[in-house]
Coordinates of C-alpha atoms and ligand atoms in Angstrom, one line a residue:
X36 CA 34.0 -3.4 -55.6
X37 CA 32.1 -0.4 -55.3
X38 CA 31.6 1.8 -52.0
X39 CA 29.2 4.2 -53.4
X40 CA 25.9 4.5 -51.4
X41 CA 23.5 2.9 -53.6
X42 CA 20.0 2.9 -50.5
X43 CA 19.7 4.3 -47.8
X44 CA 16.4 3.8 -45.3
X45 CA 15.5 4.9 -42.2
X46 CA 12.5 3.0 -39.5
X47 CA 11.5 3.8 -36.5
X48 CA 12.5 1.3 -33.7
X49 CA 12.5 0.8 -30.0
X50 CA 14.9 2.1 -27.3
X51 CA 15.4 -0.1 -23.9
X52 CA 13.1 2.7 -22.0
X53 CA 10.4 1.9 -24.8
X54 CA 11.0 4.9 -26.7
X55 CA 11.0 5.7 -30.4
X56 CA 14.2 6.0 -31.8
X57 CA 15.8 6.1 -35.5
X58 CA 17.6 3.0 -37.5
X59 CA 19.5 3.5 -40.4
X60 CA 20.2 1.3 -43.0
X61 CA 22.7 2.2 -45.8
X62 CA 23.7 0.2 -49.0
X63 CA 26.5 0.1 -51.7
X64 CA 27.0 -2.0 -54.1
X65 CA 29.0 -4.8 -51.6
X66 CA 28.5 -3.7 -48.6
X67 CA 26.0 -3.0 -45.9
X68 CA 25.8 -0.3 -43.1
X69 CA 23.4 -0.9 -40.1
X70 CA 23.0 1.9 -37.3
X71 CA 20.6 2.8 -34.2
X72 CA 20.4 6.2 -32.2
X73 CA 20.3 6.1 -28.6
X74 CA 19.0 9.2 -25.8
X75 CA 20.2 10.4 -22.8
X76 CA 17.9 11.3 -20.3
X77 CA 20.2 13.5 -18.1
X78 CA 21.2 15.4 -21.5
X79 CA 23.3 18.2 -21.5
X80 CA 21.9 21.3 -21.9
X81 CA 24.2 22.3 -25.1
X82 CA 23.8 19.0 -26.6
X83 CA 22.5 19.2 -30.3
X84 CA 19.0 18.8 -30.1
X85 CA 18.3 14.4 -30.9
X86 CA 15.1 14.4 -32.2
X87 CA 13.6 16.7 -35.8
X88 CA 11.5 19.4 -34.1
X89 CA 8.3 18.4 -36.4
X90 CA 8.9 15.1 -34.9
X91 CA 10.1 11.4 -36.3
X92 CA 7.1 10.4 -38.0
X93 CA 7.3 13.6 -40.2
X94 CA 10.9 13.6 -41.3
X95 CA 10.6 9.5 -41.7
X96 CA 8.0 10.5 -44.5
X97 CA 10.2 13.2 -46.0
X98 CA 13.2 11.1 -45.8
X99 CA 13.0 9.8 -49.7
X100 CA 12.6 13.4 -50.7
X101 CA 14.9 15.3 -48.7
X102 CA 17.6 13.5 -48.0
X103 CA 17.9 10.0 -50.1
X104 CA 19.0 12.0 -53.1
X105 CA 21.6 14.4 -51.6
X106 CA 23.5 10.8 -50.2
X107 CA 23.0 8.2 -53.0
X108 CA 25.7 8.0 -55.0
X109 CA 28.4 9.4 -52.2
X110 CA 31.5 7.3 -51.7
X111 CA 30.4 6.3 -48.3
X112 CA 34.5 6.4 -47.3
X113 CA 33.9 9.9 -47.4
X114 CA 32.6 10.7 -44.2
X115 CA 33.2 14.1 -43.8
X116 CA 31.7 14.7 -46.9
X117 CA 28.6 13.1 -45.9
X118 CA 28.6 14.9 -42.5
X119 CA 28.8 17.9 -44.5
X120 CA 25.9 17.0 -46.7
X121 CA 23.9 16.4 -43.4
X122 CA 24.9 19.4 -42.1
X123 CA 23.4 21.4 -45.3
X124 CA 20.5 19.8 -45.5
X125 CA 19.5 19.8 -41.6
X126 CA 20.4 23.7 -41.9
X127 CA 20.5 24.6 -38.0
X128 CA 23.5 25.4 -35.9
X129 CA 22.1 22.6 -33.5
X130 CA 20.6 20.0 -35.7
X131 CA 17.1 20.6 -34.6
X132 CA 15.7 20.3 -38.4
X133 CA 17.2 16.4 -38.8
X134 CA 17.4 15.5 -35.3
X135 CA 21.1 14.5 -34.1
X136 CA 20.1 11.2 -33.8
X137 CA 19.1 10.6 -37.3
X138 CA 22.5 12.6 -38.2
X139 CA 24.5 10.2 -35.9
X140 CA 22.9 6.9 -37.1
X141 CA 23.4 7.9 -41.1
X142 CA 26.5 8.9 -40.6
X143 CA 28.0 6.0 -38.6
X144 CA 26.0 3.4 -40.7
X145 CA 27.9 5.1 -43.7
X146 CA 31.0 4.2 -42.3
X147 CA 29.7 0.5 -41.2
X148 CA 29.3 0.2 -45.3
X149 CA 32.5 1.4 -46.1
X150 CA 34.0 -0.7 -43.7
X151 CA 31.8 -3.5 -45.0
X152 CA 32.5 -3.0 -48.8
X153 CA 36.2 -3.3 -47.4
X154 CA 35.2 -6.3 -46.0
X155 CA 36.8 -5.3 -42.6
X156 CA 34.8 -4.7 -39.1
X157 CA 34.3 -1.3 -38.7
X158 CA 37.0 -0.5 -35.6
X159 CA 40.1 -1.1 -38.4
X160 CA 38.4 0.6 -41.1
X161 CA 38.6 3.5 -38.9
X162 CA 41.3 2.7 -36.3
X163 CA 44.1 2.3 -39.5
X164 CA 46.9 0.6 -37.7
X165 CA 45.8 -0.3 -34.4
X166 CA 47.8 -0.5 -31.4
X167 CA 45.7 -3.6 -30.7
X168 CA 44.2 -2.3 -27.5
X169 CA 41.1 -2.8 -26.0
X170 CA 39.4 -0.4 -23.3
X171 CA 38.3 -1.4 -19.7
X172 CA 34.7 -1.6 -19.4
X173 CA 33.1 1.3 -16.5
X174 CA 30.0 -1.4 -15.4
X175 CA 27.4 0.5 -14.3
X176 CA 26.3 -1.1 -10.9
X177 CA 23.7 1.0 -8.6
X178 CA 21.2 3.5 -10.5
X179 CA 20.0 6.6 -8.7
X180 CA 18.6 10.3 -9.8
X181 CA 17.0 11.0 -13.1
X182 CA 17.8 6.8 -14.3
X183 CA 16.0 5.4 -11.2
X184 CA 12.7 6.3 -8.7
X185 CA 12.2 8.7 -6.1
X186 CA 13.9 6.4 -3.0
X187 CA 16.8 6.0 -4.8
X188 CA 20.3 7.5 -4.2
X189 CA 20.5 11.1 -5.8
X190 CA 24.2 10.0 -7.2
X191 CA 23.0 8.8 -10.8
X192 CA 25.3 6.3 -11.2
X193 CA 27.5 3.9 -9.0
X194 CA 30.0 2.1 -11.5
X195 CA 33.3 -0.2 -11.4
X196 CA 36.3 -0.6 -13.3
X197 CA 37.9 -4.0 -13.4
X198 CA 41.8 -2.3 -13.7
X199 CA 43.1 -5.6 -13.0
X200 CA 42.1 -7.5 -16.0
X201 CA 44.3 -9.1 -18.2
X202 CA 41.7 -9.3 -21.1
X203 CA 38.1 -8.3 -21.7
X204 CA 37.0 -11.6 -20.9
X205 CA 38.1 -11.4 -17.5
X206 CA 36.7 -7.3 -17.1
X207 CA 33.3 -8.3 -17.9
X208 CA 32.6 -11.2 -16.1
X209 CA 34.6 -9.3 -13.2
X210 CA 32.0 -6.4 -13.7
X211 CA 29.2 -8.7 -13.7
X212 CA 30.4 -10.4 -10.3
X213 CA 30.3 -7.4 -8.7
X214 CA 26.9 -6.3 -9.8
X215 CA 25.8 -9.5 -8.8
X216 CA 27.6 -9.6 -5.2
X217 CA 26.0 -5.6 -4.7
X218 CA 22.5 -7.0 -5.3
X219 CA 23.3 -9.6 -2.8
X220 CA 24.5 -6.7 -0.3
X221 CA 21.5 -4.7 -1.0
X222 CA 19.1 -7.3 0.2
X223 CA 20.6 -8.0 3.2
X224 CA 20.7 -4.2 4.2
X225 CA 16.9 -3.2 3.0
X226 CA 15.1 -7.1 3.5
X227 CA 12.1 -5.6 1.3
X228 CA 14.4 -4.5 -1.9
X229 CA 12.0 -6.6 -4.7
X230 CA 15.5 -6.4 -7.0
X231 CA 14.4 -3.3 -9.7
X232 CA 17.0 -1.9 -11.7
X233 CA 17.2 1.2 -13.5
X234 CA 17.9 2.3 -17.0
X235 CA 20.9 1.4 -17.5
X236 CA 21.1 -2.1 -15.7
X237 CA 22.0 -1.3 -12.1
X238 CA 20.0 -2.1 -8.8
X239 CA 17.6 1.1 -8.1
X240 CA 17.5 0.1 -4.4
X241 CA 16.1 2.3 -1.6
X242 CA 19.5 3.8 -0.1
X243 CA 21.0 6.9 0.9
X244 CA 24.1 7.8 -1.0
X245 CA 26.4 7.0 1.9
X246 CA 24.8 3.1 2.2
X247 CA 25.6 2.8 -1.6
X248 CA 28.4 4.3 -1.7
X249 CA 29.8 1.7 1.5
X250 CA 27.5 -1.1 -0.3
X251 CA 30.2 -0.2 -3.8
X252 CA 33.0 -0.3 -1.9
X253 CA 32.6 -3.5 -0.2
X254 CA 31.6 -5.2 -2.8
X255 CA 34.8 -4.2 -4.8
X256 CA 36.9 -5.3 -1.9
X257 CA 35.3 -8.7 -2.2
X258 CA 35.0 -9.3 -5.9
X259 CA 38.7 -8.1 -5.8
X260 CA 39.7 -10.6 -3.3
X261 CA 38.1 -13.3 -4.2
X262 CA 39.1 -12.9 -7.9
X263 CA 42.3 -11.7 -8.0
X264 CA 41.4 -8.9 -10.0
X265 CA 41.5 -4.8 -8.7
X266 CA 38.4 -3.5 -9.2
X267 CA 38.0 0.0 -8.3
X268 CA 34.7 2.2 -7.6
X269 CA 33.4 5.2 -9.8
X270 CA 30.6 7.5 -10.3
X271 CA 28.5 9.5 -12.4
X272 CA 27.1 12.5 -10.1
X273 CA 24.9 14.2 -12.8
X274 CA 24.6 17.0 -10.8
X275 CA 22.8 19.5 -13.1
X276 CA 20.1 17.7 -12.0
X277 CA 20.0 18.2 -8.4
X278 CA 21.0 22.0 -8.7
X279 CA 18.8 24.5 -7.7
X280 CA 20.3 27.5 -8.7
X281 CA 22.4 28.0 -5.8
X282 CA 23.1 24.8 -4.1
X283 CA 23.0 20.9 -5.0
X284 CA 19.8 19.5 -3.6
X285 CA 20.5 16.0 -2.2
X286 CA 16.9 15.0 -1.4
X287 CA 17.2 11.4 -0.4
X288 CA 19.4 12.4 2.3
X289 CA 17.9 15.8 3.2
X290 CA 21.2 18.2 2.6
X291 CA 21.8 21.1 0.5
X292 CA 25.5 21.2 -0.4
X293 CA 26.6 25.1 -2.2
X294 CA 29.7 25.0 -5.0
X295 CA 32.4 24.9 -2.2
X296 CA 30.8 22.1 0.1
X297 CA 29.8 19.8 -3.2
X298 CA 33.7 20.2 -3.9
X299 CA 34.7 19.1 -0.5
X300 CA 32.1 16.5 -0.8
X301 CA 33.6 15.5 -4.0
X302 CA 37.3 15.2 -2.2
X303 CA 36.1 13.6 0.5
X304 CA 34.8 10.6 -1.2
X305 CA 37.6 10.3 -3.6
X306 CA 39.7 9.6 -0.6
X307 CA 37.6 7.9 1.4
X308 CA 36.5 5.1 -1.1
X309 CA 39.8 5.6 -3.5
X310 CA 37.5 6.4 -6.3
X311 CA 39.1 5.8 -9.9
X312 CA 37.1 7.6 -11.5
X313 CA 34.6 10.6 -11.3
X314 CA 31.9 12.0 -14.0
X315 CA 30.5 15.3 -13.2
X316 CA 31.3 15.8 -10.2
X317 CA 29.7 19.9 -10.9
X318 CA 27.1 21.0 -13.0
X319 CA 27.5 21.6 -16.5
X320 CA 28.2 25.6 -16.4
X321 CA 31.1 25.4 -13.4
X322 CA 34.5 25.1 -15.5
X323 CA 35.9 27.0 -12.2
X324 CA 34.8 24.3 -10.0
X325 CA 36.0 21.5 -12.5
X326 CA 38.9 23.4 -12.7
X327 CA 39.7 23.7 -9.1
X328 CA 38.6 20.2 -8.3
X329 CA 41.0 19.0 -11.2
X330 CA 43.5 21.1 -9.3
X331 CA 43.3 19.1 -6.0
X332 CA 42.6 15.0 -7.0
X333 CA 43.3 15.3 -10.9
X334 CA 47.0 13.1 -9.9
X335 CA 44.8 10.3 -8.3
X336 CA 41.5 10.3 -9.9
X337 CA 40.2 10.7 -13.3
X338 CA 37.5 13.9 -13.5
X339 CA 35.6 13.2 -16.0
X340 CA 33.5 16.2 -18.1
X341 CA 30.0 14.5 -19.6
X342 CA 27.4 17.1 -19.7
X343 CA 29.9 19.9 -19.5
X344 CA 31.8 18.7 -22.8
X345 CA 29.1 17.5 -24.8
X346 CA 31.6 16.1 -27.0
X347 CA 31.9 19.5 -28.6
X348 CA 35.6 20.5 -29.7
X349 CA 34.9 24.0 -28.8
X350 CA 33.7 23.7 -25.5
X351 CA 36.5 21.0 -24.8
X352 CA 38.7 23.4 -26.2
X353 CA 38.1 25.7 -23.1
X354 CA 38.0 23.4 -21.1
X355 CA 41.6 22.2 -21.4
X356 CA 42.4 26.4 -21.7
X357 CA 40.7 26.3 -17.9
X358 CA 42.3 23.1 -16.4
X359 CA 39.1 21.7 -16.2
X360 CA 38.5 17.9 -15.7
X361 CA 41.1 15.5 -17.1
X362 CA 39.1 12.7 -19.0
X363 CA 35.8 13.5 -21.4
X364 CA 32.5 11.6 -22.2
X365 CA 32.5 10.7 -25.9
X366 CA 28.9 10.3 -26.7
X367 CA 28.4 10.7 -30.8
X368 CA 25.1 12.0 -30.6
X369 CA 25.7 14.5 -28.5
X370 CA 27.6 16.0 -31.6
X371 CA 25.5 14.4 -33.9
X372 CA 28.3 12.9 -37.0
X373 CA 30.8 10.7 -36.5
X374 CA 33.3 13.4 -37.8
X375 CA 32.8 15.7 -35.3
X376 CA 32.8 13.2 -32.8
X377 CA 36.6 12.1 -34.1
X378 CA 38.1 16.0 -34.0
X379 CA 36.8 16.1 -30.1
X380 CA 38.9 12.5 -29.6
X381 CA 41.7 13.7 -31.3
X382 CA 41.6 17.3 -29.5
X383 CA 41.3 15.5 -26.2
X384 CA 44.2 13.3 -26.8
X385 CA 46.3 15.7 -27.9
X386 CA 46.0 17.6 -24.9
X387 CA 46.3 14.1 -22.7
X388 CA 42.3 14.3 -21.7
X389 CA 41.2 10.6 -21.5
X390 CA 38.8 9.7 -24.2
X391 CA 35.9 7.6 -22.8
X392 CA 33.6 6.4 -25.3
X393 CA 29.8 5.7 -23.7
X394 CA 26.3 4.3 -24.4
X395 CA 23.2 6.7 -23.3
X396 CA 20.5 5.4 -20.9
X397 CA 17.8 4.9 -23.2
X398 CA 20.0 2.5 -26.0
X399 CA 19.1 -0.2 -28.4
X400 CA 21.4 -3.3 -29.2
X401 CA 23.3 -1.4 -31.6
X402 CA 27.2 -2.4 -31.1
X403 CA 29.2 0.5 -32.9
X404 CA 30.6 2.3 -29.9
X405 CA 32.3 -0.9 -29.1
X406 CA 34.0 -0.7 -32.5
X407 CA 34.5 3.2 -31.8
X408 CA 36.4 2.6 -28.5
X409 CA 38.5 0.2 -30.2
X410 CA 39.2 2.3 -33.4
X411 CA 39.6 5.4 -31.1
X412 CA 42.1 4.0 -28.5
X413 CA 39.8 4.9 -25.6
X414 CA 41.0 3.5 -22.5
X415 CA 37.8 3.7 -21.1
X416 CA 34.1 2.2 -22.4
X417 CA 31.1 3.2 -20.5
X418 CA 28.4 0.8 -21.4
X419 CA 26.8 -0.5 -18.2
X420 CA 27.5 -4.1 -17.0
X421 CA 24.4 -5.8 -17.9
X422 CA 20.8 -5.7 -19.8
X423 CA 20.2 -7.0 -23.4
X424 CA 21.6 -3.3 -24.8
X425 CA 24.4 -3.1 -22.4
X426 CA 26.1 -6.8 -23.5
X427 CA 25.3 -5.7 -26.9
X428 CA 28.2 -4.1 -26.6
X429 CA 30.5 -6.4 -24.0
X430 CA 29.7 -9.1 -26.2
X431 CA 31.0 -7.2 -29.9
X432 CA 34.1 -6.0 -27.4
X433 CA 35.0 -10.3 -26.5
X434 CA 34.4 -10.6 -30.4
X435 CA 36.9 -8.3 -31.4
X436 CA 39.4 -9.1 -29.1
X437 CA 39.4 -12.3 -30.4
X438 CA 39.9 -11.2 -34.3
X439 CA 43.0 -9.2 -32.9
X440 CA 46.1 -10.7 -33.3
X441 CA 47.9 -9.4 -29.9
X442 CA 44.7 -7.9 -27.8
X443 CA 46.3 -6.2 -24.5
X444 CA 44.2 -3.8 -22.4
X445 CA 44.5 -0.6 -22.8
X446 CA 47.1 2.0 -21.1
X447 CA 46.5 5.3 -19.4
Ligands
PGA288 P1 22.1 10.1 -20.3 O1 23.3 10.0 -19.3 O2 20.9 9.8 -19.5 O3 22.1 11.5 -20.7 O4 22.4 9.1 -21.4 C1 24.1 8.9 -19.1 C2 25.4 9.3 -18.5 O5 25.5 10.5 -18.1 O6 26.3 8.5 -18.5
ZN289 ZN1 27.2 11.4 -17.4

């Protein structure tokens, strides 16, 4: 049984938004490794760069040449020396020659063959002895800012986390009640809502922030109640996007809000609405205001660093210097190899920043973050609540927690 890489091809595919994105397929002699890259759309601005600068199309054709040879033959357990080899052959400090994505999707469908030739799912091939956990799902529920139209809230994303599941069984369906009872609240407030959702699965209705935020809320109360199980509210802010260069520009409800006020902003909805967790709450430069804000709720609410982090070690690195946020976004191709992605996990671990491993918005029904979350010990998955590409994922999560022998939910 041989894992040395014997093929490897790459195609262009389709993304949810209808975008082209990168599949990679690897081969070794018994095993099999299928990946596909997904894109953000609120990207951070120190992200490596997803796409080859000449474009797909280009470094699809030079693929065979350029960089078939410099892989076949690799042990494909040898991930960092694969990452290595992409590394040299993209030749940019950003990854702008290979594009991240194609970077990310070889080398996590190297590791799917290793696993494969192993004959083991990929989440133990990489997760070694596993403390048999599996994360909570963060269901993506109302979609607002740069994933939804104009009318819609400016907060990108309104999302739940089921904390009172027993299993994942239980999370997901919990999730998908409360999306469910939030679309039935949103028609009753705006009669005209047609039902649209945004790129990641939630409702994109025609509401202020406020009459989502309420609309979250209750809905958790009653899915809660009803069920049995807690389910608590969160957010994605995504505020890079509304900042003007002095103040955060909250169109759909006509305020301007400067570093101080989005801060109290921030406070005052984490008590208001007992928010469990919160995802850039500040653009992606302020590690002051993270910092601060860390300082005042970081004991009863997860601040979460996405845009700010980029999954880079060396940004994280400061961040923990700084105080700022408590939890980080774990998007691989952000960081473009699944090696890199691994030393930001284990720095934020080490330094007791919760790991939460997400999809982008524009996705494909690739399932390998589910198996990262698991092989990672992330408490946390973000990977929406519904949508073909969103259950990719919930669905491979039920799988696995079924192959495990003791499957609890994980612990903060
Ligand atoms: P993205 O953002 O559009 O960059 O994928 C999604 C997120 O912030 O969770
Ligand atoms: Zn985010």
């Amino acid at each position: 049984m041989s894992s040395a890489i014997e093929n490897i091809e790459i195609r262009k595919i389709l993304d949810s938004r209808g975008n082209a994105t990168v599949e990679i397929d690897i081969t070794t002699e018994s095993g099999f490794g299928r990946v596909a890259a997904p894109s953000g759309a609120s990207t951070g601005a120190l992200e490596v760069v997803a796409f080859p600068e000449a474009g797909i199309d280009k470094l699809i054709n030079a693929f065979p040449e350029r960089v078939k040879p410099e892989l076949v033959g690799i042990n494909a357990e040898e991930i960092v020396l694969v990452d290595d080899i992409l590394k040299k052959i993209d030749g940019t400090d950003n990854l702008s020659s290979l594009g991240g994505n194609v970077t990310v999707a070889i080398s996590l469908a190297v590791a799917k063959a290793a696993a494969s030739s192993h004959d083991i799912p990929l989440y133990l091939f990489l997760g070694g002895k596993l403390k048999n956990e599996i994360p909570y799902p963060l269901g993506n529920m109302i979609n607002g800012g740069a994933h939804a139209g104009k009318n819609a809230p400016d907060i990108q994303e309104f999302l739940v986390v089921p904390v009172g599941a027993q299993n994942i069984s239980e999370a997901v369906f919990a999730n998908s009640s409360v999306h469910k009872r939030i679309g039935e609240l949103i028609k009753v407030k705006d009669t005209r809502f047609t039902g649209g959702k945004g790129d990641e699965g939630g409702w994109a209705p025609n509401l202020s922030n406020y009459d989502a935020l309420n609309i979250q809320s209750r809905a958790c109360e009653e899915i809660s109640d009803e069920t049995g199980i807690n389910v608590r509210p969160s957010l994605d802010l995504a505020p890079s996007a509304l900042w003007d260069g002095s103040k955060y520009v909250y169109s759909r409800e006509g305020v301007s809000r400067d570093t101080g006020e989005q801060i109290e902003f921030i406070e005052e909805i984490i008590d208001t609405y007992k928010m469990f967790f919160v995802e850039d709450p500040l653009r992606e430069d302020d590690f002051e205001g993270f910092s601060e804000l860390t300082r005042k709720v970081g004991d009863k609410c997860i601040i979460c660093g996405d845009d700010i982090f980029v999954t880079n070690s060396n940004i994280l690195s400061e961040g923990i210097a700084r105080g700022a946020a408590n939890a980080i976004i774990i998007k691989p191709n952000q960081i473009g190899t699944l090696s890199d992605t691994y030393q930001t996990v284990q720095l934020a671990k080490n330094n007791n920043y919760i790991p939460v491993v997400s999809h982008r918005s524009g996705e494909t029904t690739d399932e390998t973050i589910a198996h990262l979350a698991v092989a990672f010990g992330a408490p946390l998955i973000k990977t929406g609540a519904i949508g073909g590409e969103r259950i990719a994922k919930l669905n491979e999560l039920i799988r696995i927690e079924e192959q495990m022998t003791d499957p609890k939910m994980a612990t903060f």
